[in-house]
Coordinates of C-alpha atoms in Angstrom, one line a residue:
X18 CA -22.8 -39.6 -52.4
X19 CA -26.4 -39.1 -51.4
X20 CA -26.0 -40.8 -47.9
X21 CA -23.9 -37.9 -47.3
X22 CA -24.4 -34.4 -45.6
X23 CA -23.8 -31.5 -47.1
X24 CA -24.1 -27.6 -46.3
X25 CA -26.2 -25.7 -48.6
X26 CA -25.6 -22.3 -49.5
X27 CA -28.1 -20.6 -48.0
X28 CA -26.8 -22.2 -45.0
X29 CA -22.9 -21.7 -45.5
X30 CA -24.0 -18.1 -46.1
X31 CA -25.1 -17.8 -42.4
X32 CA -22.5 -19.4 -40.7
X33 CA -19.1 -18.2 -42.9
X34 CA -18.8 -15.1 -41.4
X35 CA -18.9 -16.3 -38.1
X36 CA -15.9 -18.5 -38.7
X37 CA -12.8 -17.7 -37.5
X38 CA -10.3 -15.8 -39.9
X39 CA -6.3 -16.1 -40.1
X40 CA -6.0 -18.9 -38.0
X41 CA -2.1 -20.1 -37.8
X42 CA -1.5 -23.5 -39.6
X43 CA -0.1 -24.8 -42.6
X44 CA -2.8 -24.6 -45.2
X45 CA -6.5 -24.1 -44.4
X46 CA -8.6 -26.9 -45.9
X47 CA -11.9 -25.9 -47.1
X48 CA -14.4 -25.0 -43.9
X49 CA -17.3 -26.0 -45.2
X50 CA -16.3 -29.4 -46.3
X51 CA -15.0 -30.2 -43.2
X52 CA -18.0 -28.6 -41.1
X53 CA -20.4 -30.9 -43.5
X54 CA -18.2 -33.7 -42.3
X55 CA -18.5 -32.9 -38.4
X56 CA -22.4 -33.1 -39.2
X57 CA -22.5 -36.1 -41.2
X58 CA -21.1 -38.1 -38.1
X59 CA -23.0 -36.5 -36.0
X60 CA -26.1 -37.3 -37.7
X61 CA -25.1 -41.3 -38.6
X62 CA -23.5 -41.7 -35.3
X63 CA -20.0 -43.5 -36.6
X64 CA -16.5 -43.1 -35.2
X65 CA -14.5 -40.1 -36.1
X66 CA -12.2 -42.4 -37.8
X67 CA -14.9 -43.9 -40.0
X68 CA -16.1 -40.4 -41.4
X69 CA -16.1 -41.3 -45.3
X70 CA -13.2 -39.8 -47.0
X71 CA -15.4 -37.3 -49.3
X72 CA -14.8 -35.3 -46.5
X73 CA -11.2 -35.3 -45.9
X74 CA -8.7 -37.3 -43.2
X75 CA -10.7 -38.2 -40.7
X76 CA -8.4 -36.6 -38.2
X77 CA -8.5 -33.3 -39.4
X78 CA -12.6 -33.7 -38.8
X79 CA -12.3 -35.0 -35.8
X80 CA -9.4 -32.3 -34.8
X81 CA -11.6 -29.3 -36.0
X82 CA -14.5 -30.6 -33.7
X83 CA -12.7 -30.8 -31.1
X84 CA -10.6 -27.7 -31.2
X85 CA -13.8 -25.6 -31.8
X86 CA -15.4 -27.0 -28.6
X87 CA -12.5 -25.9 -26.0
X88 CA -12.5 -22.6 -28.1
X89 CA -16.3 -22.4 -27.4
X90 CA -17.3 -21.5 -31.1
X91 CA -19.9 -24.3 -31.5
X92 CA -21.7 -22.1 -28.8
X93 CA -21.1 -18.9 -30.2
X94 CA -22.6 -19.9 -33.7
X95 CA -25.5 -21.5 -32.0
X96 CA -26.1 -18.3 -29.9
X97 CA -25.9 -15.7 -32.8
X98 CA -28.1 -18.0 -35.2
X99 CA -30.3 -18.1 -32.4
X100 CA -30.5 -15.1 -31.4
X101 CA -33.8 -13.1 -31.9
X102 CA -34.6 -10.4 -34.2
X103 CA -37.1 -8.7 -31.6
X104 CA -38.4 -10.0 -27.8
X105 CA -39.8 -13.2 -28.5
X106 CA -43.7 -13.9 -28.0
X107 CA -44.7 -17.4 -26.7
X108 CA -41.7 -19.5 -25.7
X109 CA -41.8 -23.9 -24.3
X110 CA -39.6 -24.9 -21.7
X111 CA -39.0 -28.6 -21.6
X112 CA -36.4 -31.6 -21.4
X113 CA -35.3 -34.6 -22.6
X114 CA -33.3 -37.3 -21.2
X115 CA -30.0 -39.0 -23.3
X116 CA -28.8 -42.4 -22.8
X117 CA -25.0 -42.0 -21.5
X118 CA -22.7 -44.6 -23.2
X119 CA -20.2 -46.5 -21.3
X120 CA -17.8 -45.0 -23.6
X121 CA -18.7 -41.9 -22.2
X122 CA -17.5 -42.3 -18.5
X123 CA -14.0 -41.8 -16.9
X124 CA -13.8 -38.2 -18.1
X125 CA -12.2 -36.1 -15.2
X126 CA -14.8 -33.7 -13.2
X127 CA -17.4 -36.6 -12.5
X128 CA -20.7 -35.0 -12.1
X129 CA -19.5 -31.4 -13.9
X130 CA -19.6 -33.6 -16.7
X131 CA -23.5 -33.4 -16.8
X132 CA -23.9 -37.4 -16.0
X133 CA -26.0 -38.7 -13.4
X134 CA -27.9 -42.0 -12.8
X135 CA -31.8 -42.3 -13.0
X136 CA -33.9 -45.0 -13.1
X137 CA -32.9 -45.2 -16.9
X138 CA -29.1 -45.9 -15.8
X139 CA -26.6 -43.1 -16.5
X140 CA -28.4 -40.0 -18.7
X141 CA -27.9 -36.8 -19.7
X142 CA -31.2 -33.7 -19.9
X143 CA -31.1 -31.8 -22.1
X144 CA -32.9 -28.3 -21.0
X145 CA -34.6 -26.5 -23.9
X146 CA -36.3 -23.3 -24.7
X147 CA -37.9 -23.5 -28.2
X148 CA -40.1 -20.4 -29.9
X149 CA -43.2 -20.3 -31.8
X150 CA -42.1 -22.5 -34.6
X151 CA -39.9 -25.4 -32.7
X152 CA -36.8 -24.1 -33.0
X153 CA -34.1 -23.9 -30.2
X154 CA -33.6 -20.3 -28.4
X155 CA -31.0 -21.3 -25.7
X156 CA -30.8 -24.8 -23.9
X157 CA -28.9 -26.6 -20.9
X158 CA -27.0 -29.7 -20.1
X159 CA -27.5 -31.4 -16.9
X160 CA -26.7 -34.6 -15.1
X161 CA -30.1 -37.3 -16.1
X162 CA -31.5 -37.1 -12.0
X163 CA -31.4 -33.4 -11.9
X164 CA -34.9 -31.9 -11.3
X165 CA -36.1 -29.8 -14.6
X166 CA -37.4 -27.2 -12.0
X167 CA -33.6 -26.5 -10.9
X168 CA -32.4 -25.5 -14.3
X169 CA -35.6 -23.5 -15.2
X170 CA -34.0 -20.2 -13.9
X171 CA -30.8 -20.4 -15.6
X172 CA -32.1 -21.2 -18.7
X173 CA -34.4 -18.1 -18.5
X174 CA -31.6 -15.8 -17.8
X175 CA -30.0 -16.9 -21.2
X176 CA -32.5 -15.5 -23.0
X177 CA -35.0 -11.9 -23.0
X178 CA -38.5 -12.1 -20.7
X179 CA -40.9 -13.7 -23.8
X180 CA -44.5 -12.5 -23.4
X181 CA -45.7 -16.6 -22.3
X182 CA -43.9 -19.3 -21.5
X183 CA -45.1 -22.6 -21.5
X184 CA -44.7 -25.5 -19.2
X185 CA -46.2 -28.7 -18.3
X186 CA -46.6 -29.4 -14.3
X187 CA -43.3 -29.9 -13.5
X188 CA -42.5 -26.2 -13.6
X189 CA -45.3 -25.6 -11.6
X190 CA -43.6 -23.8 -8.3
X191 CA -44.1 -20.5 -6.8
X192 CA -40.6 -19.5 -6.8
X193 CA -40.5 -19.5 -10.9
X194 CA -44.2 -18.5 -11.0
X195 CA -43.2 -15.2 -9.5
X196 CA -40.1 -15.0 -11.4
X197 CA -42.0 -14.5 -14.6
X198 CA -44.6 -12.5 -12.7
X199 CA -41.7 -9.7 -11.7
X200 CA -41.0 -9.9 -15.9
X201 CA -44.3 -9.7 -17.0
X202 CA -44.3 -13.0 -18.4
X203 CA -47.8 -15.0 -18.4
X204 CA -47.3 -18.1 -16.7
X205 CA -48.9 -21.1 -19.1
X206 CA -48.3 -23.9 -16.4
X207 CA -51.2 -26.1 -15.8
X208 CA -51.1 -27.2 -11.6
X209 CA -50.0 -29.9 -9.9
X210 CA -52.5 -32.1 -8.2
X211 CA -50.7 -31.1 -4.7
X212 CA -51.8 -27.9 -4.9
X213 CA -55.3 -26.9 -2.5
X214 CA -56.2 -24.4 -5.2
X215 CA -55.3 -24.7 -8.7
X216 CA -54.5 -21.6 -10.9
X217 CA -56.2 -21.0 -14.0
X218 CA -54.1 -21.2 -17.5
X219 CA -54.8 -20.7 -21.2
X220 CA -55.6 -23.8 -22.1
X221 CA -56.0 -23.3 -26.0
X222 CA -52.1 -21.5 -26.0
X223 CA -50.8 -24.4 -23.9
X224 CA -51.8 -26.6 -26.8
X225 CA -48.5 -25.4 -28.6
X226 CA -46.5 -26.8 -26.1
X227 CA -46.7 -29.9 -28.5
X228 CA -43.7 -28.1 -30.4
X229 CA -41.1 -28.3 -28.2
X230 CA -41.9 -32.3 -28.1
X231 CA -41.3 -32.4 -31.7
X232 CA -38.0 -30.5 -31.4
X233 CA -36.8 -33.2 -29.0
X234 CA -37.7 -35.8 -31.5
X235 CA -35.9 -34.5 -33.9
X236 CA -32.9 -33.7 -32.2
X237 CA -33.5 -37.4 -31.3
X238 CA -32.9 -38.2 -35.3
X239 CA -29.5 -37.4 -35.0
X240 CA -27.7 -40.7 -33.5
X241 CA -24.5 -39.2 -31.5
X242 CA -27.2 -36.6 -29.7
X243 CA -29.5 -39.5 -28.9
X244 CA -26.9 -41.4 -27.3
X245 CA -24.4 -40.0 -25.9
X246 CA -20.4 -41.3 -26.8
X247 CA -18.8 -37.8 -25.5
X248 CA -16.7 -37.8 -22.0
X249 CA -16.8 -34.4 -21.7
X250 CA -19.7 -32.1 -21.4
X251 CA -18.1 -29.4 -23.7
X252 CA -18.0 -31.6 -26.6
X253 CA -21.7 -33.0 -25.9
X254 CA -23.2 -29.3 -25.9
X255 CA -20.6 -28.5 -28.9
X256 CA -22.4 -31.6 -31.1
X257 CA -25.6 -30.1 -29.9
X258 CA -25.4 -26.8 -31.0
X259 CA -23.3 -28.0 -34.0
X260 CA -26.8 -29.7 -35.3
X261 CA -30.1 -27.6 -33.9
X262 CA -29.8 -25.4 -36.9
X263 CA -29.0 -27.6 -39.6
X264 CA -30.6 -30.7 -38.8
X265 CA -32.6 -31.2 -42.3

C-alpha cells in the first residue's frame, strides 16, 4: 500500500468542486479513488491494464482518463488551479524535449499530434511558463524540431503581461523583445553572440531562471510524461496537466 498514490485532502479539497456533477451512468464510483489511480500510472509508467486493483477495474481508470481528455477537463483543472491570485511578478519561459515511443505513432493528424523528429529521433517540447516558486502557469505541446522562439508568443497570450520574464538566448529576437516592451514587461534575455551590440540584462534576477529547470526535472520524475506512450496530443497534455499540481 505505500508504493501507491493517493490524494490528500487538502488536495481533493481543491480539485472536488471542479469535478463534474450529475453525470449519466449507472453508479458513480468514488472520484477520488479513481483520479489517485489515473496518477499512480502516470507516475510508475505501467499499462492501464496493470493499474493495481486498490484502485478499482482497470478499465474504468483508464475510461475516466480518457473521457476527461476529449471533454477537455484535465485542462480546465490545470487552468483554474493555475490561475493567479493577482498579475504575476517574475515569470521563466523554457522547454523540454520528450522521448516519443514507438507506441505512440500511427495516430491520425500526423504532425497535429505534436511529434516531430530531431536529432534525438521522434520528441515531443514541452513549452512552459513557471512563476517565482517553479510552479507551472500555462504550458504548450509542440512537435520535438519546432523552434522554442515560435511558440514563445502563444504561450504568452495564455497568460497576464508578468512584470519580467526570463529567458535564456534562444528567446533572444526582436519580434518578442518588443512584444513584452508594448506590455511593459522587462526583458531578462541575455544576447546571442550574433548580435553587433549586445543588450544589457539583470544578471542577478536571471539567476532564478534555474527554477524552471528544476520544474522540468521534476515533471521528468513522472515516467509516462518522460516518455511519451500517448498517440494523441490531447491525452499527452491531459497526463500533463493531470500531474503538475500533484506531483509530490
Amino acid at each position: 500500500m505505500s508504493a501507491l498514490f493517493w490524494l490528500s485532502d487538502r488536495a481533493w479539497a481543491a480539485i472536488e468542486p471542479i469535478l463534474p456533477r450529475n453525470q449519466p451512468c449507472a453508479r458513480r464510483v468514488d472520484d477520488r479513488r479513481v483520479i489517485s489511480g489515473i496518477i499512480h500510472v502516470l507516475r510508475v509508467g505501467c499499462r492501464w491494464q496493470d493499474c493495481p486493483p486498490d484502485y478499482g477495474p482497470s478499465t474504468t481508470i483508464c475510461n475516466r482518463f480518457n473521457r476527461w481528455s476529449h471533454k477537455g477537463l484535465w485542462t480546465r483543472i490545470f487552468t483554474t488551479l493555475s490561475a493567479p491570485a493577482e498579475l504575476p511578478g517574475d515569470l521563466s519561459i523554457d522547454s523540454t524535449a520528450v522521448r516519443a515511443h514507438r507506441s505512440s505513432h500511427g495516430a491520425k493528424g500526423g504532425r497535429r499530434q505534436a511529434i516531430g523528429r530531431s536529432r534525438g529521433g521522434p520528441t515531443t517540447k514541452i513549452h512552459a511558463l513557471t512563476d517565482g516558486c517553479g510552479r507551472a502557469m500555462a504550458f504548450i505541446l509542440s512537435p520535438g524540431n519546432c523552434a522554442d522562439i515560435s511558440v514563445a508568443p502563444a504561450l504568452l497570450d495564455r497568460i497576464a503581461p508578468p512584470t519580467r520574464l526570463l529567458a535564456d538566448k534562444g528567446y533572444d529576437a526582436n519580434s518578442l523583445r518588443e512584444r513584452l516592451a508594448t506590455s511593459r514587461t522587462e526583458a531578462v534575455i541575455p544576447s546571442t553572440r550574433s548580435r553587433k551590440v549586445h543588450i544589457p540584462f539583470d544578471e542577478t534576477a536571471y539567476t532564478s531562471r534555474n527554477l524552471i529547470e528544476r520544474a522540468f526535472c521534476r515533471l521528468n520524475d513522472w515516467r509516462r510524461i518522460a516518455t511519451r506512450y500517448d498517440k494523441l496530443k490531447t491525452n499527452f497534455e491531459s497526463a500533463i496537466a493531470a500531474i503538475v499540481r500533484w506531483r509530490t
